[in-house]
CSV table of C-alpha atoms and ligand atoms in Angstrom, one decimal:
chain,number,residue,atom,x,y,z
A,861,UNK,CA,121.2,130.6,105.1
A,862,UNK,CA,118.1,132.1,105.4
A,863,UNK,CA,117.4,133.1,101.6
A,864,UNK,CA,118.7,129.6,101.0
A,865,UNK,CA,115.9,128.0,102.9
A,866,UNK,CA,113.5,130.6,102.0
A,867,UNK,CA,113.7,129.6,98.5
A,868,UNK,CA,113.7,125.9,99.6
A,869,UNK,CA,110.1,126.7,100.9
A,870,UNK,CA,108.8,128.4,98.3
A,871,UNK,CA,109.9,125.4,95.8
A,872,UNK,CA,109.0,123.0,98.1
A,873,UNK,CA,105.4,124.6,98.2
A,874,UNK,CA,105.5,124.7,94.7
A,875,UNK,CA,106.3,121.0,93.6
A,876,UNK,CA,103.3,120.3,96.5
A,877,UNK,CA,101.2,122.5,94.6
A,878,UNK,CA,101.9,121.4,90.9
A,879,UNK,CA,101.8,117.6,91.8
A,880,UNK,CA,97.8,117.7,92.3
A,881,UNK,CA,98.0,118.7,88.9
A,882,UNK,CA,100.7,117.3,86.9
A,883,UNK,CA,100.4,113.8,85.9
A,884,UNK,CA,101.4,111.3,88.8
A,885,UNK,CA,104.1,109.3,87.4
A,886,UNK,CA,106.9,111.5,85.8
A,887,UNK,CA,107.3,111.8,82.3
A,888,UNK,CA,109.7,109.6,80.2
A,889,UNK,CA,111.6,112.8,78.9
A,890,UNK,CA,111.9,113.6,83.1
A,891,UNK,CA,113.3,110.5,83.6
A,892,UNK,CA,115.7,110.7,80.8
A,893,UNK,CA,116.8,113.7,82.5
A,894,UNK,CA,118.0,112.6,85.4
A,895,UNK,CA,121.5,111.4,83.3
A,896,UNK,CA,122.6,114.6,84.0
A,897,UNK,CA,123.7,113.8,87.4
A,898,UNK,CA,125.6,111.2,86.3
A,899,UNK,CA,128.5,113.4,85.6
A,900,UNK,CA,132.5,113.2,87.0
A,901,UNK,CA,132.9,114.2,90.5
A,902,UNK,CA,132.7,118.1,90.4
A,903,UNK,CA,136.4,119.4,90.9
A,904,UNK,CA,135.3,122.8,93.0
A,905,UNK,CA,132.2,124.5,94.5
A,906,UNK,CA,129.2,124.8,93.3
A,907,UNK,CA,127.2,127.7,95.8
A,908,UNK,CA,124.4,126.1,97.5
A,909,UNK,CA,121.0,128.1,95.7
A,910,UNK,CA,122.7,126.5,92.6
A,911,UNK,CA,122.4,123.0,93.9
A,912,UNK,CA,119.2,123.2,95.1
A,913,UNK,CA,117.9,125.1,91.7
A,914,UNK,CA,119.6,122.1,89.7
A,915,UNK,CA,117.7,119.3,92.2
A,916,UNK,CA,114.6,121.2,91.8
A,917,UNK,CA,114.5,121.7,88.1
A,918,UNK,CA,116.1,118.2,87.0
A,919,UNK,CA,115.0,116.3,90.1
A,920,UNK,CA,111.5,117.1,90.7
A,921,UNK,CA,109.9,116.0,87.3
A,922,UNK,CA,111.4,113.2,88.2
A,923,UNK,CA,109.8,112.1,90.9
A,924,UNK,CA,106.8,110.1,91.3
A,925,UNK,CA,103.4,111.8,92.7
A,926,UNK,CA,103.5,110.1,95.9
A,927,UNK,CA,102.9,113.0,97.7
A,928,UNK,CA,100.0,113.9,95.7
A,929,UNK,CA,96.2,112.8,96.2
A,930,UNK,CA,96.1,110.2,93.3
A,931,UNK,CA,99.3,107.7,94.0
A,932,UNK,CA,97.7,104.5,94.8
A,933,UNK,CA,100.5,102.4,94.1
A,934,UNK,CA,101.9,99.8,96.7
A,935,UNK,CA,101.0,100.8,100.1
A,936,UNK,CA,102.7,104.5,100.5
A,937,UNK,CA,101.2,107.5,102.4
A,938,UNK,CA,101.7,111.2,101.5
A,939,UNK,CA,103.2,113.4,104.4
A,940,UNK,CA,100.9,115.5,106.4
A,941,UNK,CA,101.5,119.4,106.5
A,942,UNK,CA,102.8,119.4,110.4
A,943,UNK,CA,104.7,116.3,110.4
A,944,UNK,CA,106.5,117.5,106.8
A,945,UNK,CA,106.8,120.7,108.8
A,946,UNK,CA,107.9,119.4,111.8
A,947,UNK,CA,110.4,117.0,109.7
A,948,UNK,CA,112.2,120.1,108.0
A,949,UNK,CA,112.8,121.7,111.6
A,950,UNK,CA,114.1,118.8,112.9
A,951,UNK,CA,116.8,118.8,109.9
A,952,UNK,CA,117.8,121.9,110.8
A,953,UNK,CA,118.2,121.1,114.6
A,954,UNK,CA,120.1,118.0,113.0
A,955,UNK,CA,119.7,116.3,116.5
A,956,UNK,CA,121.3,113.1,117.2
A,957,UNK,CA,118.4,111.1,118.7
A,958,UNK,CA,120.2,108.2,119.8
A,959,UNK,CA,120.7,109.7,123.7
A,960,UNK,CA,118.7,111.9,125.8
A,961,UNK,CA,122.2,113.9,126.8
A,962,UNK,CA,122.6,115.0,123.1
A,963,UNK,CA,119.2,115.2,121.8
A,964,UNK,CA,116.9,116.1,125.0
A,965,UNK,CA,113.7,117.3,122.8
A,966,UNK,CA,114.3,114.3,120.3
A,967,UNK,CA,113.9,112.1,123.0
A,968,UNK,CA,111.7,113.3,124.7
A,969,UNK,CA,109.1,113.6,121.8
A,970,UNK,CA,109.8,109.9,121.1
A,971,UNK,CA,108.7,109.1,124.8
A,972,UNK,CA,105.7,111.1,124.2
A,973,UNK,CA,104.9,109.4,120.9
A,974,UNK,CA,105.3,106.3,122.0
A,975,UNK,CA,102.9,106.3,125.1
A,976,UNK,CA,100.4,108.3,122.4
A,977,UNK,CA,100.8,105.6,120.2
A,978,UNK,CA,99.9,102.7,122.5
A,979,UNK,CA,97.1,104.8,123.5
A,980,UNK,CA,95.5,105.5,120.0
A,981,UNK,CA,96.6,101.5,119.1
A,982,UNK,CA,94.8,100.0,122.3
A,983,UNK,CA,98.1,98.2,123.1
A,984,UNK,CA,99.4,97.5,127.0
A,985,UNK,CA,100.5,100.6,128.0
A,986,UNK,CA,103.8,99.5,129.5
A,987,UNK,CA,105.3,98.5,125.8
A,988,UNK,CA,108.3,99.2,125.1
A,989,UNK,CA,109.1,100.9,121.6
A,990,UNK,CA,111.8,101.6,119.0
A,991,UNK,CA,111.6,104.4,116.5
A,992,UNK,CA,113.0,102.7,113.4
A,993,UNK,CA,113.3,103.0,109.4
A,994,UNK,CA,110.4,101.0,108.6
A,995,UNK,CA,108.3,98.0,108.8
A,996,UNK,CA,111.1,95.6,108.0
A,997,UNK,CA,113.5,97.0,110.6
A,998,UNK,CA,110.7,96.9,112.9
A,999,UNK,CA,110.1,93.2,112.0
A,1000,UNK,CA,113.7,92.7,112.8
A,1001,UNK,CA,113.9,94.7,116.0
A,1002,UNK,CA,110.6,92.9,117.7
A,1003,UNK,CA,111.9,89.6,116.5
A,1004,UNK,CA,115.0,89.6,118.3
A,1005,UNK,CA,113.3,90.3,121.2
A,1006,UNK,CA,111.1,87.4,120.4
A,1007,UNK,CA,114.3,85.2,119.9
A,1008,UNK,CA,116.1,86.4,123.1
A,1009,UNK,CA,112.6,86.1,125.6
A,1010,UNK,CA,111.8,82.5,124.1
A,1011,UNK,CA,115.2,81.3,124.3
A,1012,UNK,CA,116.1,82.8,127.8
A,1013,UNK,CA,113.0,80.5,128.9
A,1014,UNK,CA,115.0,77.7,128.3
A,1015,UNK,CA,117.7,78.7,130.0
A,1016,UNK,CA,119.9,79.9,127.2
A,1017,UNK,CA,121.8,83.7,126.7
A,1018,UNK,CA,121.2,84.5,122.9
A,1019,UNK,CA,122.8,87.8,122.9
A,1020,UNK,CA,126.1,86.3,125.1
A,1021,UNK,CA,125.8,83.1,123.3
A,1022,UNK,CA,124.8,83.5,119.9
A,1023,UNK,CA,122.8,80.7,118.2
A,1024,UNK,CA,125.5,78.3,118.4
A,1025,UNK,CA,124.5,75.4,120.0
A,1026,UNK,CA,121.3,76.4,121.0
A,1027,UNK,CA,117.9,75.0,121.2
A,1028,UNK,CA,116.1,75.2,118.1
A,1029,UNK,CA,113.3,77.8,117.7
A,1030,UNK,CA,109.9,76.5,115.9
A,1031,UNK,CA,109.2,79.8,113.6
A,1032,UNK,CA,105.4,79.2,112.2
A,1033,UNK,CA,104.3,81.8,109.5
A,1034,UNK,CA,101.7,82.1,107.3
A,1035,UNK,CA,101.8,81.4,103.3
A,1036,UNK,CA,101.1,85.4,103.5
A,1037,UNK,CA,104.0,86.5,105.6
A,1038,UNK,CA,105.3,89.6,104.2
A,1039,UNK,CA,109.2,88.9,102.5
A,1040,UNK,CA,110.3,91.7,105.1
A,1041,UNK,CA,109.2,88.8,108.0
A,1042,UNK,CA,111.3,86.0,105.9
A,1043,UNK,CA,114.1,88.3,105.7
A,1044,UNK,CA,114.4,89.4,109.4
A,1045,UNK,CA,114.0,85.6,110.4
A,1046,UNK,CA,117.0,85.5,108.1
A,1047,UNK,CA,119.3,88.1,109.3
A,1048,UNK,CA,118.5,87.0,113.0
A,1049,UNK,CA,120.0,83.2,112.4
A,1050,UNK,CA,116.4,81.5,112.3
A,1051,UNK,CA,116.8,81.0,108.9
A,1052,UNK,CA,114.5,82.0,105.5
A,1053,UNK,CA,113.6,78.6,104.5
A,1054,UNK,CA,113.1,76.8,108.0
A,1055,UNK,CA,109.7,78.3,109.1
A,1056,UNK,CA,106.6,76.3,109.2
A,1057,UNK,CA,104.3,77.7,106.3
A,1058,UNK,CA,100.4,77.7,107.9
A,1059,UNK,CA,97.8,77.7,104.5
A,1060,UNK,CA,95.6,80.8,104.2
A,1061,UNK,CA,91.7,81.2,103.5
A,1062,UNK,CA,90.9,82.6,100.0
A,1063,UNK,CA,91.5,86.1,101.3
A,1064,UNK,CA,94.7,85.4,102.6
A,1065,UNK,CA,93.7,85.4,106.6
A,1066,UNK,CA,96.1,82.5,108.8
A,1067,UNK,CA,93.7,79.1,109.4
A,1068,UNK,CA,94.0,78.8,112.7
A,1069,UNK,CA,92.9,75.6,113.1
A,1070,UNK,CA,96.1,74.6,110.8
A,1071,UNK,CA,98.6,75.8,113.3
A,1072,UNK,CA,101.3,73.3,114.1
A,1073,UNK,CA,101.5,72.1,117.6
A,1074,UNK,CA,103.6,74.0,119.4
A,1075,UNK,CA,106.2,73.2,122.3
A,1076,UNK,CA,109.7,74.4,123.4
A,1077,UNK,CA,110.9,77.8,122.0
A,1078,UNK,CA,108.6,78.9,119.4
A,1079,UNK,CA,107.5,82.1,117.8
A,1080,UNK,CA,104.5,82.7,115.6
A,1081,UNK,CA,104.3,85.3,112.9
A,1082,UNK,CA,100.8,86.8,112.5
A,1083,UNK,CA,99.9,89.5,109.8
A,1084,UNK,CA,97.4,92.6,110.1
A,1085,UNK,CA,96.9,94.4,106.7
A,1086,UNK,CA,97.6,91.9,104.0
A,1087,UNK,CA,99.6,94.2,101.3
A,1088,UNK,CA,97.1,92.9,98.6
A,1089,UNK,CA,93.4,92.0,100.2
A,1090,UNK,CA,94.0,94.1,103.7
A,1091,UNK,CA,92.4,91.4,105.4
A,1092,UNK,CA,93.8,90.6,109.0
A,1093,UNK,CA,94.7,86.7,110.2
A,1094,UNK,CA,92.4,85.9,113.0
A,1095,UNK,CA,94.6,87.4,116.0
A,1096,UNK,CA,92.4,86.2,118.9
A,1097,UNK,CA,92.2,82.9,118.1
A,1098,UNK,CA,95.9,82.3,117.1
A,1099,UNK,CA,96.9,84.3,120.3
A,1100,UNK,CA,95.1,81.6,122.2
A,1101,UNK,CA,96.5,78.6,120.6
A,1102,UNK,CA,99.6,80.1,120.6
A,1103,UNK,CA,99.9,80.9,124.1
A,1104,UNK,CA,98.9,77.8,125.2
A,1105,UNK,CA,101.7,76.2,123.8
A,1106,UNK,CA,103.9,78.8,125.4
A,1107,UNK,CA,105.1,80.8,121.5
A,1108,UNK,CA,105.6,84.2,121.4
A,1109,UNK,CA,102.9,86.3,118.9
A,1110,UNK,CA,104.8,88.6,116.5
A,1111,UNK,CA,101.8,90.9,114.9
A,1112,UNK,CA,103.3,92.6,111.5
A,1113,UNK,CA,100.8,95.1,110.8
A,1114,UNK,CA,102.8,97.7,108.7
A,1115,UNK,CA,99.6,99.6,107.9
A,1116,UNK,CA,96.6,97.1,109.2
A,1117,UNK,CA,97.4,97.8,112.8
A,1118,UNK,CA,96.4,101.3,112.0
A,1119,UNK,CA,92.9,99.9,112.0
A,1120,UNK,CA,92.9,99.7,115.7
A,1121,UNK,CA,92.8,103.4,115.8
A,1122,UNK,CA,89.6,103.6,113.8
A,1123,UNK,CA,86.3,102.5,116.0
A,1124,UNK,CA,84.6,102.0,112.5
A,1125,UNK,CA,87.8,99.3,111.7
A,1126,UNK,CA,89.0,98.3,115.2
A,1127,UNK,CA,87.3,95.2,114.6
A,1128,UNK,CA,89.3,93.3,111.9
A,1129,UNK,CA,92.4,93.4,114.6
A,1130,UNK,CA,89.9,92.2,117.6
A,1131,UNK,CA,92.3,90.5,119.8
A,1132,UNK,CA,95.9,92.3,118.7
A,1133,UNK,CA,96.3,93.5,121.8
A,1134,UNK,CA,97.2,89.7,123.1
A,1135,UNK,CA,100.3,89.3,120.9
A,1136,UNK,CA,103.8,89.6,122.6
A,1137,UNK,CA,105.4,92.5,120.5
A,1138,UNK,CA,104.0,94.5,116.9
A,1139,UNK,CA,105.6,96.1,113.8
A,1140,UNK,CA,103.5,98.8,111.7
A,1141,UNK,CA,104.8,101.8,109.7
A,1142,UNK,CA,104.3,105.5,110.7
A,1143,UNK,CA,105.2,106.2,107.0
A,1144,UNK,CA,102.6,104.4,105.5
A,1145,UNK,CA,99.3,105.2,107.3
A,1146,UNK,CA,99.9,107.7,109.8
A,1147,UNK,CA,101.4,109.4,106.9
A,1148,UNK,CA,104.4,111.2,108.2
A,1149,UNK,CA,107.5,111.5,105.7
A,1150,UNK,CA,109.7,108.8,105.1
A,1151,UNK,CA,111.7,106.9,106.8
A,1152,UNK,CA,109.7,105.8,109.8
A,1153,UNK,CA,108.8,102.4,111.3
A,1154,UNK,CA,107.7,101.0,115.0
A,1155,UNK,CA,108.2,98.4,116.6
A,1156,UNK,CA,106.3,97.5,120.1
A,1157,UNK,CA,107.1,94.6,122.7
A,1158,UNK,CA,105.0,94.0,125.5
A,1159,UNK,CA,107.7,93.3,127.8
A,1160,UNK,CA,109.9,96.4,127.4
A,1161,UNK,CA,113.2,94.1,129.2
A,1162,UNK,CA,113.0,91.7,126.2
A,1163,UNK,CA,113.2,95.0,123.4
A,1164,UNK,CA,116.1,96.9,125.6
A,1165,UNK,CA,117.8,92.9,126.6
A,1166,UNK,CA,117.8,92.4,122.9
A,1167,UNK,CA,119.0,96.2,121.7
A,1168,UNK,CA,120.9,97.2,124.3
A,1169,UNK,CA,124.1,98.8,123.2
A,1170,UNK,CA,126.8,97.8,125.9
A,1171,UNK,CA,125.2,94.6,128.4
A,1172,UNK,CA,122.4,93.0,129.1
A,1173,UNK,CA,120.4,95.0,132.1
A,1174,UNK,CA,122.4,98.0,131.8
A,1175,UNK,CA,121.2,100.1,134.3
A,1176,UNK,CA,118.6,102.4,133.2
A,1177,UNK,CA,119.6,106.2,134.0
A,1178,UNK,CA,116.9,109.1,135.0
A,1179,UNK,CA,115.6,109.3,131.3
A,1180,UNK,CA,114.4,106.8,128.6
A,1181,UNK,CA,117.5,106.3,126.2
A,1182,UNK,CA,116.3,105.9,122.3
A,1183,UNK,CA,119.4,103.9,121.4
A,1184,UNK,CA,118.8,101.3,124.2
A,1185,UNK,CA,115.7,99.8,122.0
A,1186,UNK,CA,116.9,100.4,118.6
A,1187,UNK,CA,119.7,98.6,116.0
A,1188,UNK,CA,121.2,101.8,115.5
A,1189,UNK,CA,123.5,104.1,117.7
A,1190,UNK,CA,123.4,107.2,115.8
A,1191,UNK,CA,120.1,108.1,114.2
A,1192,UNK,CA,117.6,110.9,113.1
A,1193,UNK,CA,114.5,112.5,115.1
A,1194,UNK,CA,111.8,109.8,114.3
A,1195,UNK,CA,109.6,110.9,117.0
A,1196,UNK,CA,109.8,114.5,116.4
A,1197,UNK,CA,107.7,113.7,112.8
A,1198,UNK,CA,105.4,111.0,114.8
A,1199,UNK,CA,104.7,113.5,117.5
A,1200,UNK,CA,103.6,116.5,115.1
A,1201,UNK,CA,101.2,114.4,113.2
A,1202,UNK,CA,99.6,112.8,116.3
A,1203,UNK,CA,99.2,116.2,117.7
A,1204,UNK,CA,97.8,118.0,114.3
A,1205,UNK,CA,95.3,114.8,114.1
A,1206,UNK,CA,94.7,113.9,117.8
A,1207,UNK,CA,92.2,110.8,118.4
A,1208,UNK,CA,89.8,111.8,116.2
A,1209,UNK,CA,91.5,113.0,112.9
A,1210,UNK,CA,93.4,109.9,113.1
A,1211,UNK,CA,90.3,107.5,113.1
A,1212,UNK,CA,88.8,110.4,110.4
A,1213,UNK,CA,92.2,109.4,108.1
A,1214,UNK,CA,91.5,105.7,108.6
A,1215,UNK,CA,87.7,105.9,107.4
A,1216,UNK,CA,88.4,108.3,105.0
A,1217,UNK,CA,90.8,106.2,103.1
A,1218,UNK,CA,88.6,103.2,103.4
A,1219,UNK,CA,85.9,104.5,102.3
A,1220,UNK,CA,87.4,105.4,99.4
A,1221,UNK,CA,88.3,102.5,98.7
A,1222,UNK,CA,85.4,101.2,98.7
A,1223,UNK,CA,84.1,103.5,96.3
A,1224,UNK,CA,86.3,102.3,94.1
A,1225,UNK,CA,85.5,98.9,94.1
A,1226,UNK,CA,81.6,100.1,94.0
A,1227,UNK,CA,82.4,102.2,90.7
A,1228,UNK,CA,84.6,99.0,89.2
A,1229,UNK,CA,82.4,96.5,90.1
A,1230,UNK,CA,79.3,98.9,89.1
A,1231,UNK,CA,81.1,98.9,85.6
A,1232,UNK,CA,81.5,95.0,85.2
A,1233,UNK,CA,85.0,94.4,86.4
A,1234,UNK,CA,85.4,92.3,89.0
A,1235,UNK,CA,86.6,92.7,92.5
A,1236,UNK,CA,89.1,89.9,93.9
A,1237,UNK,CA,88.7,90.7,97.3
A,1238,UNK,CA,86.3,91.4,100.1
A,1239,UNK,CA,87.3,95.4,100.5
A,1240,UNK,CA,87.5,95.6,104.4
A,1241,UNK,CA,90.2,97.9,104.4
A,1242,UNK,CA,91.8,100.6,101.9
A,1243,UNK,CA,93.2,98.1,99.1
A,1244,UNK,CA,91.2,96.9,96.1
A,1245,UNK,CA,92.1,94.0,93.7
A,1246,UNK,CA,90.2,94.6,90.5
A,1247,UNK,CA,90.9,92.3,87.3
A,1248,UNK,CA,89.5,93.9,83.6
A,1249,UNK,CA,89.5,90.4,82.3
A,1250,UNK,CA,92.7,88.3,80.8
A,1251,UNK,CA,96.1,88.6,82.5
A,1252,UNK,CA,96.5,90.6,79.4
A,1253,UNK,CA,93.6,92.6,79.4
A,1254,UNK,CA,94.4,93.4,83.1
A,1255,UNK,CA,97.9,94.2,82.3
A,1256,UNK,CA,96.9,96.2,79.3
A,1257,UNK,CA,94.6,98.3,81.2
A,1258,UNK,CA,97.3,99.2,84.3
A,1259,UNK,CA,99.7,100.2,81.5
A,1260,UNK,CA,97.4,102.5,80.0
A,1261,UNK,CA,96.5,104.0,83.4
A,1262,UNK,CA,100.0,104.5,83.9
A,1263,UNK,CA,100.8,106.4,81.2
A,1264,UNK,CA,97.5,108.5,81.3
A,1265,UNK,CA,98.9,109.7,84.4
A,1266,UNK,CA,95.5,110.9,86.2
A,1267,UNK,CA,96.4,108.5,88.8
A,1268,UNK,CA,98.9,105.4,89.5
A,1269,UNK,CA,98.2,102.2,90.1
A,1270,UNK,CA,100.2,99.3,90.3
A,1271,UNK,CA,99.8,95.0,89.3
A,1272,UNK,CA,100.0,92.2,91.6
A,1273,UNK,CA,99.1,88.7,91.7
A,1274,UNK,CA,96.4,87.4,93.7
A,1275,UNK,CA,96.1,83.4,94.1
A,1276,UNK,CA,96.9,83.0,90.8
A,1277,UNK,CA,95.2,85.8,89.2
A,1278,UNK,CA,96.8,89.0,87.7
A,1279,UNK,CA,95.2,91.9,89.3
A,1280,UNK,CA,95.7,96.0,89.5
A,1281,UNK,CA,96.0,96.6,93.4
A,1282,UNK,CA,94.6,99.8,94.8
A,1283,UNK,CA,95.9,101.3,97.7
A,1284,UNK,CA,93.8,104.4,99.3
A,1285,UNK,CA,97.1,105.6,102.1
A,1286,UNK,CA,96.6,109.5,101.7
A,1287,UNK,CA,95.6,111.8,104.1
A,1288,UNK,CA,94.8,114.1,101.2
A,1289,UNK,CA,92.9,111.6,98.8
A,1290,UNK,CA,89.0,112.9,98.4
A,1291,UNK,CA,85.9,111.4,97.3
A,1292,UNK,CA,86.7,113.7,94.0
A,1293,UNK,CA,90.0,112.2,93.2
A,1294,UNK,CA,88.5,108.8,93.5
A,1295,UNK,CA,85.6,110.0,91.2
A,1296,UNK,CA,88.2,111.2,88.7
A,1297,UNK,CA,90.6,108.4,88.9
A,1298,UNK,CA,87.7,106.1,88.4
A,1299,UNK,CA,86.4,108.4,85.4
A,1300,UNK,CA,90.0,107.4,84.1
A,1301,UNK,CA,90.5,104.0,84.9
A,1302,UNK,CA,86.9,103.4,82.9
A,1303,UNK,CA,87.5,105.2,80.1
A,1304,UNK,CA,91.0,103.3,79.4
A,1305,UNK,CA,89.3,99.9,80.3
A,1306,UNK,CA,86.6,100.6,77.6
A,1307,UNK,CA,88.9,101.8,75.1
A,1308,UNK,CA,91.3,98.7,75.5
A,1309,UNK,CA,88.1,96.3,75.2
A,1310,UNK,CA,86.6,98.1,72.3
A,1311,UNK,CA,90.3,97.5,70.6
A,1312,UNK,CA,90.4,94.3,71.3
A,1313,UNK,CA,87.5,93.2,69.7
B,2752,PLP,C1,105.3,97.4,103.6
B,2752,PLP,C2,105.2,96.4,104.8
B,2752,PLP,C3,106.1,95.9,105.1
B,2752,PLP,C4,107.3,96.2,104.9
B,2752,PLP,O1,107.9,97.7,105.3
B,2752,PLP,P1,108.9,98.7,105.0
B,2752,PLP,O2,108.4,100.2,105.7
B,2752,PLP,O3,108.9,99.0,103.4
B,2752,PLP,O4,110.0,98.4,105.8
B,2752,PLP,C5,106.0,95.0,105.7
B,2752,PLP,N1,105.3,94.1,106.1
B,2752,PLP,C6,103.9,94.4,105.1
B,2752,PLP,C7,102.4,93.7,105.8
B,2752,PLP,C8,103.5,95.6,104.5
B,2752,PLP,O5,102.8,95.9,104.3
């Protein structure tokens, strides 16, 4: 075992070094080579060292360089050294993190991380928290608590009776709600299509003045951190109106909620602590390994009531039982990586990480605008949308950038316009990485323009 784990550590370290210099996306040849894995079930054994060798020699080259410094696709962070190391050690521990008795250290670190997270994100100290796979399941978990609460207020116990014959719940989202919110509503029996959709402004922010009148059981879903523009809904104003009507306000802040951890950017999410529940991702801006999402609910009883395993209001034992707050029973010890990330960064390191990424996004926008290309969004956070001209021209430049391999960015459609999306979400990205990526982007964009003439 010792020899094997040593060799894995060496391979992983070499991978993380190589990834800084190799092309960001895998070569076509490397992706073709994954065919080697498509073999019949082996009849006999293979030594563990040989299994790992195959995985590294064939698998590593076929990875996307998300762990490097110049991957700007989607919204995906890398892994902080302490978080990656903690994740390895926690894998060696192989704890079932569902129960305190079975995993005292995992349950403890989850409890500590929850307290630290609420502090760092300036959310109410008494919130209940769930350590789940990602923001999709965090949205699902928080909205289950919301469903329980708003129906409970009109005397309906949804956990016991289900939705058959239940009073209707009015669900409000913006036109720009993330598809994972819509999917969660569907999974919860609240329907993907019977939501009221509130229009947005040019940055994708919900128009608070266009909120429908709310009465009876109702849930308003707001967003901080639009996946395209990084913009945030005016949460304070929406909370005010929604709470007047007795509605529950849920915040999808998969990456944007982390702005609350930076004094320089917290104004973007002003008033967010006034909501009733929140979903975010630790695997995005906290830079812990996949998968790691978080749900917070102001009234922990609603979360526990929706997720408890045996009965609503199960008597709490001496310890916080992780499984009473999440959809799963058995699961990995996500609190360990989260604790390590927060322990290694501290409050100042976390806000510096957010600020550095935002500064890099600004640098991208300035460099591209300076070269004459149009930036389609107000660059307030870590997201940049750039057009290189016509939809065809933009598509061509994106393909060129992906092929070139210096960095990686993907396409998007923003309010009818084709754009390239740049998301700076990795702790390791420096200004030098931005400059090197900008040089490649501009070289490719100018080359494409010359070719088109
Ligand atoms: C990424 C994202 C999600 C989904 O998160 P997963 O971790 O992929 O489940 C939801 N909402 C927003 C705003 C996001 O950016």
